[in-house]
Amino acid sequence: MSSCSAPVPRQAFKLRPAHPLPRSSARAAQTLHSRRRRRGLASGGGAAGHASQWQRELRRSVDGERLSPLLNSSSSRGEALKSRVISLPILCSEVPPSYSMGAEEIPVRTAALYASLIGSLVRAQQWRDALSAFASMVGEDLKPDRFLLPKILKACSELERLNSGAAVHGYMLKRWQELQVDAFVGNSMIDMYGKCGDLASARKMFDEMPHRDVVSWTALLMAYTAAGQLEDAAEVFSAMRAEGVKPDLISWNALISGFARKGETSAALGLLEAMREDGVEPCTNSWNGVLSGFAQSGCFEDAIDVFMGLRSHGGAANPVTIAAVLPACSGLRLPGLGRALHAFAIKNGFSGNVFIDGAVIDMYMKCGDWKDAEQVFSSMEKKTAAVWNEMVAGWANQGELEKAMEFLKAMAEDGLKPDVITYNTVLAAYARNGKKDEAFRLVSEMGKMNLKPNIVSINALIAGFQQRGLSKEALGLLRVLQRRGEPHSRNSSAIEDFPSEMLGSSIKLNAVTVTSVLAACSDLKVQHHGMEVHGFILRNSLESNVFVSAALIDMYAKCENMANAVKVFCGARERNTVTWNTMMAGYNSSGEPANALKLFPQMLRKGHAPSSVTLLILLRACSTMAALTLGRALHGHAVKGMLHDPSFFGIDSTLIDMYAKCGSIQEARLVFDSTSEKDLAAWNTMISGYSLHGMAEDSIALFKEMYQSGMSPDRFTFTSILSACRQEGFMEVGWKYFNSMEEIYGVKPELEHFTCMVGIMGGAGLLEEALNFIRRMPFEPDACIWAALLRACRAHSDHEIGQEAAAALFELEPRNASNYIILSNIYTAVGMWDSAMDVRLVMRSRGLKPPATCSWVNLRHKAHAFEAGGRPHPEIERILEEWDRLALEMERLGYFPQDPCLVKEETDPFSCFHTEKLAICYGLISLPAGCPVRVSKNVRMCIDCHTSAKFISRIGGREVLVRDGCLYHHFAGGVCSCGDSW
């Protein structure tokens, strides 16, 4: 889901002035720290609390077998150290030759010797060996200096070993306190904690530094931007200027790239201008940060616009620039522009650069040009692991897993050992394709290659399983991670074969993990698991991540707990377009579209520009509420701003659906006819629209036109066609299409198509035939098919077959009150009052209540909701007066209530207690004479409301349109388009 914002005025993001801040801002850091301390995040989270455990943590950070001799008693320490110093240079070609000597030639072991050795290992990126050497140095009781400790901390951050870095910090506090006040060491500490994700400790270290320079501020700023906490980053930047520290180029670049990575395009570009105004001229790296950030956040058009602007103003481009903008060509599927950039790279001498070639290969493969991708790959003289990884990833991402494995094996044969990144790519592809066993075997194979899965491996598996629909397996994998070292749980078949012994203790859940896990909880509607994850999020300060908060909102909404969803939304410190979209979509899914529409103006007032997804969500809300006027306004906005946006996938079919469900089938057809490239979704939606309006002939004619155009129907097409054939007189046509589905069109009938046939037969009164059809079908009947039969029994007052259908439904859906009500109404219709009363008593004993009904009527861009049992409308007196007037006129014309009511219940036969009656009356008194009244309802219309609407359309000479979730009813002149069959 793209969250890129359209350009907005630059004042949407304002830097705080470089003057003394208000007193409230001066206390901001202390308040933030105090709040984290109360949550237990600031105290002992990575400083002195670790001092007593330094040796144990260091031992965990590297290979235990190699490190343990170095930390043994002093008697063996010398020989162990000799062995270590001899072996370490062999691991790194950059170690000076003077260290490659026999044990008897080792000079006196000094801090300088260790510093030189560790420096060589760090330059060679031998992080584990650097930590091993440092552990040996500590074992010799040699003191590091202010230049060596930053190298050790860098090794900890590169390995993401928070415990190791914290142990070094703790030992420094205990043994080398004078280094605590050194700004060089302190800056490295902030950087280490930030890169390891411990922002609380990074902030605590920063607050305790007696002397802070621009590097200190920048290190903290980069920690916040890397974590996506832009509000905190902006506060740090403003406080930095307020304290008289002038941001340098690196500071500005960090802040700008942070906003770019989050898709905040307007803010990022505004910051570039502010950077110039502050006297710091953006360099090529500044532009590269913007380009790569936009590409990473899916703002591909913005990335290309920035690149074109850079070149038109004579800006320099380097290999990183080209590598940053090529993914935008992939994202927009613009191979022509990608080839132009490839030619530009060759012309400027960038060809042969591994980053450029890797990005070019990736671009060609994602654009489907495999031949050119393999040609570039074959022409490379030196293929790095990263380039091999691009080829493996390209095939894996296309689902060509065998081809991906071939390249993985060829990589090893070429003398390059596949790394964790290589395996993670294939693991993700296996998981996305639902190949659980193959993925787990690949994890075991990693062990044979002396590789261990990292958090990226786990995230790839969990996210892949969830996307494939294997949400139980995704949660099972989370349980494995939580129970490392414990026996496997037999309660989860998803984890029995997972090699849990491969999981190291350093793997820590992060924001990506919890986002995927929450999506799995949403799929399974297991709120209790989701709440456990929510607790973990709060304990680890992940709630400020906008994607985590959006996932929480989505989970609670799909678990039908809108109260908690609203709490998370209101408590989110930072919101972006994704957050607002998720909240509005949550309202839609929970049957509260009016609240979704109310949220949209608030989103605009907060300065968030709507994305294509925003409009799709709002159009669906309009569809639910029959909000035609607002739907038209949104259509106009789409035409002006984003209708031709490549990312605006599905807009045509969504507009067709909106107009059809808002009662304007003519406008739906206009959108359909104006769609230049009609995909299957557009055809299906238009056919479904005709079906919704009971226009069977139009549905069939459009189906024939679609087939003649060369478009093949799918199962959704036939669901719409068969639904249209429920109209009286189309049973034979329905059977014709049903019987020819597989033979002529190659679409195998599924349960939904059998359900449509039951509806067709039931509508024609062939209830016995429909029951036998259910008994003979090759599927186990579900609640939908029995509900179709039960509704037909209600229409034809057949209590015997109705009892059988209801009995099946009571077993399948014991908590669905609607089934009990329909059966009770059938009994009442045939005069079986005692049986009807018994059903009602069963409902009460089980605590079942009828579903909350709600009807909407839209007037002047405002939705008016009438909810059963809800707060009365402000104009309820006028509405009831209108109903009284209509009721008298209806009685004169021969109307009598048709609601089944039980004996001994005294009810005013003309009382207005159904929500669609209230909505219709309000429309009549509020709309100009002759204007159609459009009402939407969340449940099927009852017989009495249907009859009332016919009389009202006759009395007032007014067209009344009511959509009840099943059919669109056009009432005019006392007649309904459904022919009284729905």
Coordinates of C-alpha atoms in Angstrom, one line a residue, residues 267-669:
A267 CA 8.5 17.6 3.8
A268 CA 11.7 16.1 2.4
L269 CA 11.8 18.6 -0.5
G270 CA 10.9 21.5 1.8
L271 CA 13.9 20.5 4.0
L272 CA 16.2 20.7 1.0
E273 CA 15.1 24.3 0.5
A274 CA 15.5 25.0 4.2
M275 CA 19.0 23.5 4.0
R276 CA 20.0 26.0 1.4
E277 CA 18.5 28.9 3.3
D278 CA 20.6 27.8 6.3
G279 CA 23.7 28.2 4.2
V280 CA 24.4 24.5 3.6
E281 CA 24.4 23.6 -0.1
P282 CA 23.0 20.1 -0.8
C283 CA 25.6 17.8 -2.3
T284 CA 25.2 14.7 -4.5
N285 CA 24.8 12.5 -1.4
S286 CA 21.9 14.8 -0.3
W287 CA 20.0 14.1 -3.5
N288 CA 20.9 10.4 -3.4
G289 CA 19.3 10.2 0.0
V290 CA 16.1 11.7 -1.3
L291 CA 16.1 9.5 -4.4
S292 CA 16.7 6.3 -2.5
G293 CA 14.2 7.3 0.2
F294 CA 11.5 8.0 -2.3
A295 CA 12.2 4.7 -4.1
Q296 CA 12.1 2.7 -0.9
S297 CA 8.8 4.3 0.2
G298 CA 7.2 3.6 -3.2
C299 CA 7.1 7.2 -4.3
F300 CA 8.5 6.2 -7.7
E301 CA 7.2 9.2 -9.8
D302 CA 8.6 11.6 -7.2
A303 CA 11.9 9.9 -7.4
I304 CA 12.0 10.2 -11.2
D305 CA 10.8 13.9 -11.0
V306 CA 13.6 14.7 -8.6
F307 CA 16.2 13.0 -10.8
M308 CA 15.0 14.8 -13.9
G309 CA 15.1 18.1 -12.0
L310 CA 18.6 17.4 -10.7
R311 CA 19.9 16.7 -14.3
S312 CA 18.0 19.7 -15.8
H313 CA 19.8 22.0 -13.3
G314 CA 23.2 20.6 -14.1
G315 CA 23.4 18.5 -10.9
A316 CA 26.1 15.9 -10.7
A317 CA 25.1 12.2 -10.7
N318 CA 27.3 9.3 -9.5
P319 CA 26.8 5.6 -9.5
V320 CA 24.8 5.7 -6.3
T321 CA 22.4 8.2 -8.0
I322 CA 21.7 5.8 -10.9
A323 CA 21.4 2.9 -8.5
A324 CA 18.9 4.8 -6.4
V325 CA 16.6 5.9 -9.3
L326 CA 16.6 2.5 -11.2
P327 CA 14.2 0.9 -8.6
A328 CA 11.7 3.6 -9.5
C329 CA 11.8 2.4 -13.1
S330 CA 11.1 -1.1 -11.9
G331 CA 8.2 0.1 -9.7
L332 CA 6.5 1.9 -12.5
R333 CA 7.3 -0.8 -15.0
L334 CA 9.2 1.6 -17.3
P335 CA 11.9 -0.5 -19.0
G336 CA 12.4 2.2 -21.6
L337 CA 13.5 4.7 -19.0
G338 CA 15.5 2.0 -17.3
R339 CA 17.4 1.3 -20.5
A340 CA 18.0 5.1 -20.9
L341 CA 19.6 5.2 -17.4
H342 CA 21.6 2.1 -18.3
A343 CA 22.9 3.9 -21.4
F344 CA 23.6 7.0 -19.3
A345 CA 25.7 4.9 -16.9
I346 CA 27.7 3.3 -19.7
K347 CA 28.3 6.7 -21.3
N348 CA 29.6 8.2 -18.0
G349 CA 31.9 5.3 -17.3
F350 CA 29.8 3.8 -14.6
S351 CA 29.6 0.4 -16.3
G352 CA 31.4 -2.3 -14.4
N353 CA 30.4 -0.7 -11.1
V354 CA 28.9 -3.6 -9.1
F355 CA 26.2 -1.4 -7.6
I356 CA 25.1 -0.1 -11.0
D357 CA 25.2 -3.5 -12.6
G358 CA 23.2 -5.0 -9.7
A359 CA 20.6 -2.3 -9.9
V360 CA 20.4 -2.7 -13.7
I361 CA 19.9 -6.5 -13.4
D362 CA 17.2 -5.9 -10.8
M363 CA 15.4 -3.4 -13.0
Y364 CA 15.4 -5.6 -16.1
M365 CA 14.2 -8.7 -14.1
K366 CA 11.4 -6.8 -12.4
C367 CA 10.3 -5.3 -15.8
G368 CA 10.2 -8.9 -17.2
D369 CA 13.2 -8.5 -19.4
W370 CA 15.1 -11.7 -18.4
K371 CA 17.3 -11.8 -21.5
D372 CA 18.8 -8.4 -20.9
A373 CA 19.2 -9.1 -17.2
E374 CA 21.2 -12.3 -17.9
Q375 CA 23.2 -10.6 -20.6
V376 CA 24.3 -7.9 -18.1
F377 CA 25.1 -10.6 -15.6
S378 CA 27.1 -12.7 -18.0
S379 CA 29.1 -9.6 -19.2
M380 CA 30.3 -8.8 -15.7
E381 CA 34.0 -9.7 -15.2
K382 CA 33.8 -9.7 -11.4
K383 CA 30.6 -11.0 -9.9
T384 CA 30.2 -10.1 -6.3
A385 CA 27.9 -11.9 -3.8
A386 CA 25.5 -8.9 -4.1
V387 CA 25.2 -9.4 -7.9
W388 CA 24.6 -13.1 -7.5
N389 CA 22.0 -12.3 -4.9
E390 CA 20.2 -10.0 -7.4
M391 CA 19.9 -12.9 -9.8
V392 CA 18.7 -15.3 -7.1
A393 CA 16.3 -12.7 -5.9
G394 CA 15.0 -11.9 -9.4
W395 CA 14.0 -15.5 -10.1
A396 CA 12.8 -16.2 -6.6
N397 CA 10.5 -13.1 -6.6
Q398 CA 9.0 -14.3 -9.9
G399 CA 8.1 -17.6 -8.3
E400 CA 10.8 -19.5 -10.3
L401 CA 12.2 -21.3 -7.3
E402 CA 14.0 -24.0 -9.2
K403 CA 15.8 -21.4 -11.3
A404 CA 16.6 -19.5 -8.1
M405 CA 18.1 -22.6 -6.5
E406 CA 20.2 -23.3 -9.7
F407 CA 21.8 -19.8 -9.4
L408 CA 22.3 -20.4 -5.7
K409 CA 24.3 -23.6 -6.4
A410 CA 26.1 -21.9 -9.3
M411 CA 27.2 -19.2 -7.0
A412 CA 28.9 -21.7 -4.7
E413 CA 30.5 -23.4 -7.7
D414 CA 31.8 -20.0 -8.8
G415 CA 33.8 -19.8 -5.5
L416 CA 31.4 -17.4 -3.7
K417 CA 29.8 -18.7 -0.5
P418 CA 26.1 -17.8 -0.4
D419 CA 25.4 -15.5 2.5
V420 CA 22.5 -15.0 4.8
I421 CA 21.0 -12.4 2.3
T422 CA 21.0 -15.1 -0.4
Y423 CA 19.2 -17.6 1.7
N424 CA 16.8 -15.0 3.1
T425 CA 15.7 -14.2 -0.5
V426 CA 14.9 -17.8 -1.3
L427 CA 13.3 -18.3 2.1
A428 CA 10.9 -15.4 1.5
A429 CA 10.0 -16.9 -1.9
Y430 CA 9.3 -20.3 -0.5
A431 CA 7.1 -18.8 2.3
R432 CA 5.2 -16.6 -0.2
N433 CA 4.4 -19.7 -2.3
G434 CA 3.3 -21.7 0.8
K435 CA 6.2 -24.2 0.6
K436 CA 6.7 -24.6 4.3
D437 CA 8.7 -27.9 4.2
E438 CA 11.1 -26.6 1.6
A439 CA 11.6 -23.4 3.6
F440 CA 12.4 -25.3 6.8
R441 CA 14.8 -27.6 4.9
L442 CA 16.6 -24.5 3.6
V443 CA 17.0 -23.2 7.1
S444 CA 18.7 -26.5 8.0
E445 CA 20.9 -26.2 5.0
M446 CA 22.1 -22.8 6.3
G447 CA 23.5 -24.5 9.3
K448 CA 25.6 -26.8 7.1
M449 CA 27.0 -23.6 5.5
N450 CA 27.9 -22.3 9.0
L451 CA 25.2 -19.6 8.6
K452 CA 22.5 -18.8 11.1
P453 CA 19.1 -17.3 10.4
N454 CA 18.7 -13.7 11.6
I455 CA 15.6 -11.6 12.3
V456 CA 15.3 -10.9 8.6
S457 CA 15.0 -14.7 8.0
I458 CA 12.3 -15.0 10.6
N459 CA 10.5 -11.9 9.2
A460 CA 10.6 -13.3 5.7
L461 CA 9.1 -16.6 6.8
I462 CA 6.3 -15.0 9.0
A463 CA 5.4 -12.4 6.4
G464 CA 5.4 -14.9 3.6
F465 CA 3.3 -17.4 5.4
Q466 CA 0.8 -14.7 6.3
Q467 CA 0.6 -13.4 2.8
R468 CA 0.0 -16.9 1.5
G469 CA -2.9 -17.4 3.9
L470 CA -0.9 -19.7 6.3
S471 CA -1.5 -17.4 9.3
K472 CA -1.5 -20.3 11.8
E473 CA 1.9 -21.3 10.6
A474 CA 3.1 -17.6 10.9
L475 CA 1.9 -17.5 14.6
G476 CA 3.4 -21.0 15.2
L477 CA 6.8 -19.7 14.0
L478 CA 6.5 -16.8 16.5
R479 CA 5.9 -19.3 19.3
V480 CA 9.1 -21.1 18.2
L481 CA 11.0 -17.9 18.5
Q482 CA 9.5 -17.2 21.9
R483 CA 10.3 -20.6 23.3
R484 CA 13.8 -21.1 22.1
G485 CA 15.5 -23.8 24.2
E486 CA 12.2 -25.3 25.3
P487 CA 10.7 -28.6 24.0
H488 CA 8.5 -28.2 20.9
S489 CA 4.8 -27.7 21.6
R490 CA 2.7 -30.4 20.1
N491 CA -0.2 -28.0 19.8
S492 CA 1.1 -26.4 16.6
S493 CA 1.6 -28.6 13.6
A494 CA 3.2 -25.7 11.8
I495 CA 6.4 -25.8 13.9
E496 CA 7.1 -29.5 14.3
D497 CA 9.6 -29.6 11.5
F498 CA 11.3 -26.2 12.1
P499 CA 14.9 -26.5 13.1
S500 CA 14.7 -24.4 16.2
E501 CA 18.2 -25.2 17.2
M502 CA 19.3 -22.9 14.5
L503 CA 17.9 -19.8 16.2
G504 CA 20.4 -17.8 18.2
S505 CA 19.7 -15.8 21.3
S506 CA 20.5 -12.6 19.5
I507 CA 17.4 -12.7 17.3
K508 CA 15.0 -10.0 18.7
L509 CA 11.6 -9.2 17.4
N510 CA 11.4 -5.8 15.7
A511 CA 8.7 -3.6 14.1
V512 CA 8.6 -5.7 10.9
T513 CA 8.0 -8.9 12.9
V514 CA 5.1 -7.6 14.9
T515 CA 3.5 -6.0 11.9
S516 CA 3.4 -9.4 10.1
V517 CA 2.3 -11.2 13.3
L518 CA -0.6 -8.7 13.8
A519 CA -1.7 -9.2 10.2
A520 CA -1.9 -13.0 11.0
C521 CA -3.9 -12.3 14.1
S522 CA -6.3 -10.2 12.0
D523 CA -6.7 -13.0 9.5
L524 CA -7.5 -15.5 12.2
K525 CA -9.5 -13.0 14.3
V526 CA -7.6 -14.1 17.4
Q527 CA -7.7 -10.9 19.4
H528 CA -6.2 -12.4 22.5
H529 CA -3.0 -13.2 20.6
G530 CA -3.1 -9.7 19.1
M531 CA -3.3 -8.2 22.6
E532 CA -0.3 -10.2 23.7
V533 CA 1.6 -8.7 20.8
H534 CA 0.3 -5.2 21.7
G535 CA 1.8 -5.7 25.2
F536 CA 5.1 -6.6 23.7
I537 CA 5.0 -3.5 21.5
L538 CA 4.4 -1.3 24.6
R539 CA 7.2 -2.9 26.6
N540 CA 9.6 -2.4 23.7
S541 CA 8.6 1.2 22.7
L542 CA 7.5 0.1 19.2
E543 CA 4.1 1.9 19.3
S544 CA 5.6 5.1 17.8
N545 CA 6.3 3.2 14.5
V546 CA 3.5 4.3 12.1
F547 CA 3.3 0.8 10.5
V548 CA 3.0 -0.9 13.8
S549 CA 0.2 1.4 15.0
A550 CA -1.6 0.9 11.6
A551 CA -1.3 -2.9 12.0
L552 CA -2.7 -2.6 15.6
I553 CA -5.7 -0.6 14.3
D554 CA -6.3 -3.1 11.6
M555 CA -6.1 -6.0 14.0
Y556 CA -8.6 -4.5 16.4
A557 CA -11.0 -3.5 13.7
K558 CA -11.0 -6.9 12.1
C559 CA -11.6 -8.5 15.5
E560 CA -14.6 -6.2 15.9
N561 CA -13.1 -4.1 18.7
M562 CA -13.4 -0.6 17.3
A563 CA -13.1 0.9 20.8
N564 CA -9.5 -0.3 21.0
A565 CA -8.8 0.6 17.4
V566 CA -9.9 4.1 18.1
K567 CA -7.7 4.2 21.3
V568 CA -4.6 3.2 19.3
F569 CA -5.4 5.7 16.6
C570 CA -6.0 8.6 19.0
G571 CA -2.9 7.6 21.0
A572 CA -0.5 7.4 18.0
R573 CA 2.1 10.1 18.4
E574 CA 2.7 10.1 14.6
R575 CA 0.2 9.5 11.9
N576 CA 0.7 9.3 8.2
T577 CA -1.6 8.6 5.3
V578 CA -1.4 4.8 6.0
T579 CA -2.6 5.3 9.6
W580 CA -5.6 7.4 8.4
N581 CA -6.4 4.9 5.6
T582 CA -6.3 2.0 8.1
M583 CA -8.7 3.7 10.5
M584 CA -11.1 4.6 7.7
A585 CA -10.9 1.0 6.3
G586 CA -11.6 -0.3 9.8
Y587 CA -14.8 1.8 10.1
N588 CA -15.8 0.4 6.7
S589 CA -15.2 -3.2 7.7
S590 CA -17.1 -2.8 11.0
G591 CA -20.2 -1.5 9.3
E592 CA -19.6 2.2 10.3
P593 CA -19.0 3.9 6.9
A594 CA -20.4 7.2 8.2
N595 CA -17.5 7.4 10.6
A596 CA -15.0 6.7 7.8
L597 CA -16.4 9.6 5.8
K598 CA -16.3 11.9 8.9
L599 CA -12.6 11.1 9.4
F600 CA -11.7 12.3 5.9
P601 CA -12.0 16.1 6.6
Q602 CA -10.0 15.6 9.8
M603 CA -7.3 14.0 7.7
L604 CA -7.2 16.9 5.4
R605 CA -7.1 19.5 8.2
K606 CA -4.1 17.7 9.7
G607 CA -2.2 18.3 6.4
H608 CA -2.2 14.7 5.1
A609 CA -2.9 14.5 1.3
P610 CA -5.1 11.5 0.3
S611 CA -3.5 8.7 -1.6
S612 CA -5.1 6.5 -4.3
V613 CA -5.9 4.0 -1.5
T614 CA -7.7 6.7 0.5
L615 CA -10.0 7.4 -2.4
L616 CA -10.8 3.7 -2.9
I617 CA -11.7 3.4 0.8
L618 CA -13.9 6.4 0.7
L619 CA -15.6 5.3 -2.5
R620 CA -16.5 2.0 -0.8
A621 CA -17.9 3.9 2.1
C622 CA -20.1 5.9 -0.3
S623 CA -21.2 2.6 -1.9
T624 CA -22.3 1.3 1.5
M625 CA -24.3 4.4 2.3
A626 CA -25.6 5.2 -1.1
A627 CA -23.8 8.6 -0.8
L628 CA -24.1 9.5 -4.5
T629 CA -23.3 13.2 -4.1
L630 CA -20.1 12.6 -2.2
G631 CA -19.2 9.8 -4.5
R632 CA -19.4 12.2 -7.5
A633 CA -17.2 14.7 -5.7
L634 CA -14.6 12.0 -5.0
H635 CA -14.8 11.0 -8.7
G636 CA -14.1 14.6 -9.7
H637 CA -11.1 14.6 -7.3
A638 CA -9.8 11.4 -8.9
V639 CA -10.2 12.8 -12.4
K640 CA -8.3 16.0 -11.5
G641 CA -5.5 14.5 -9.5
M642 CA -4.9 10.8 -9.8
L643 CA -7.1 8.9 -12.2
H644 CA -4.2 8.2 -14.5
D645 CA -1.7 7.4 -11.7
P646 CA -0.3 3.9 -12.4
S647 CA -0.6 3.1 -8.7
F648 CA -4.3 3.8 -8.8
F649 CA -5.2 0.2 -9.6
G650 CA -8.8 -0.7 -9.6
I651 CA -10.3 2.9 -9.8
D652 CA -12.5 2.2 -12.8
S653 CA -14.2 -0.9 -11.3
T654 CA -14.5 0.9 -7.9
L655 CA -16.3 3.8 -9.5
I656 CA -18.6 1.5 -11.4
D657 CA -19.4 -0.3 -8.2
M658 CA -20.0 3.0 -6.3
Y659 CA -22.4 4.4 -8.9
A660 CA -24.3 1.1 -9.2
K661 CA -24.7 0.7 -5.4
C662 CA -25.7 4.4 -5.1
G663 CA -28.6 3.7 -7.4
S664 CA -27.3 5.4 -10.5
I665 CA -26.8 2.5 -12.9
Q666 CA -26.7 5.0 -15.9
E667 CA -23.6 6.7 -14.5
A668 CA -22.0 3.3 -13.7
R669 CA -22.5 2.5 -17.4

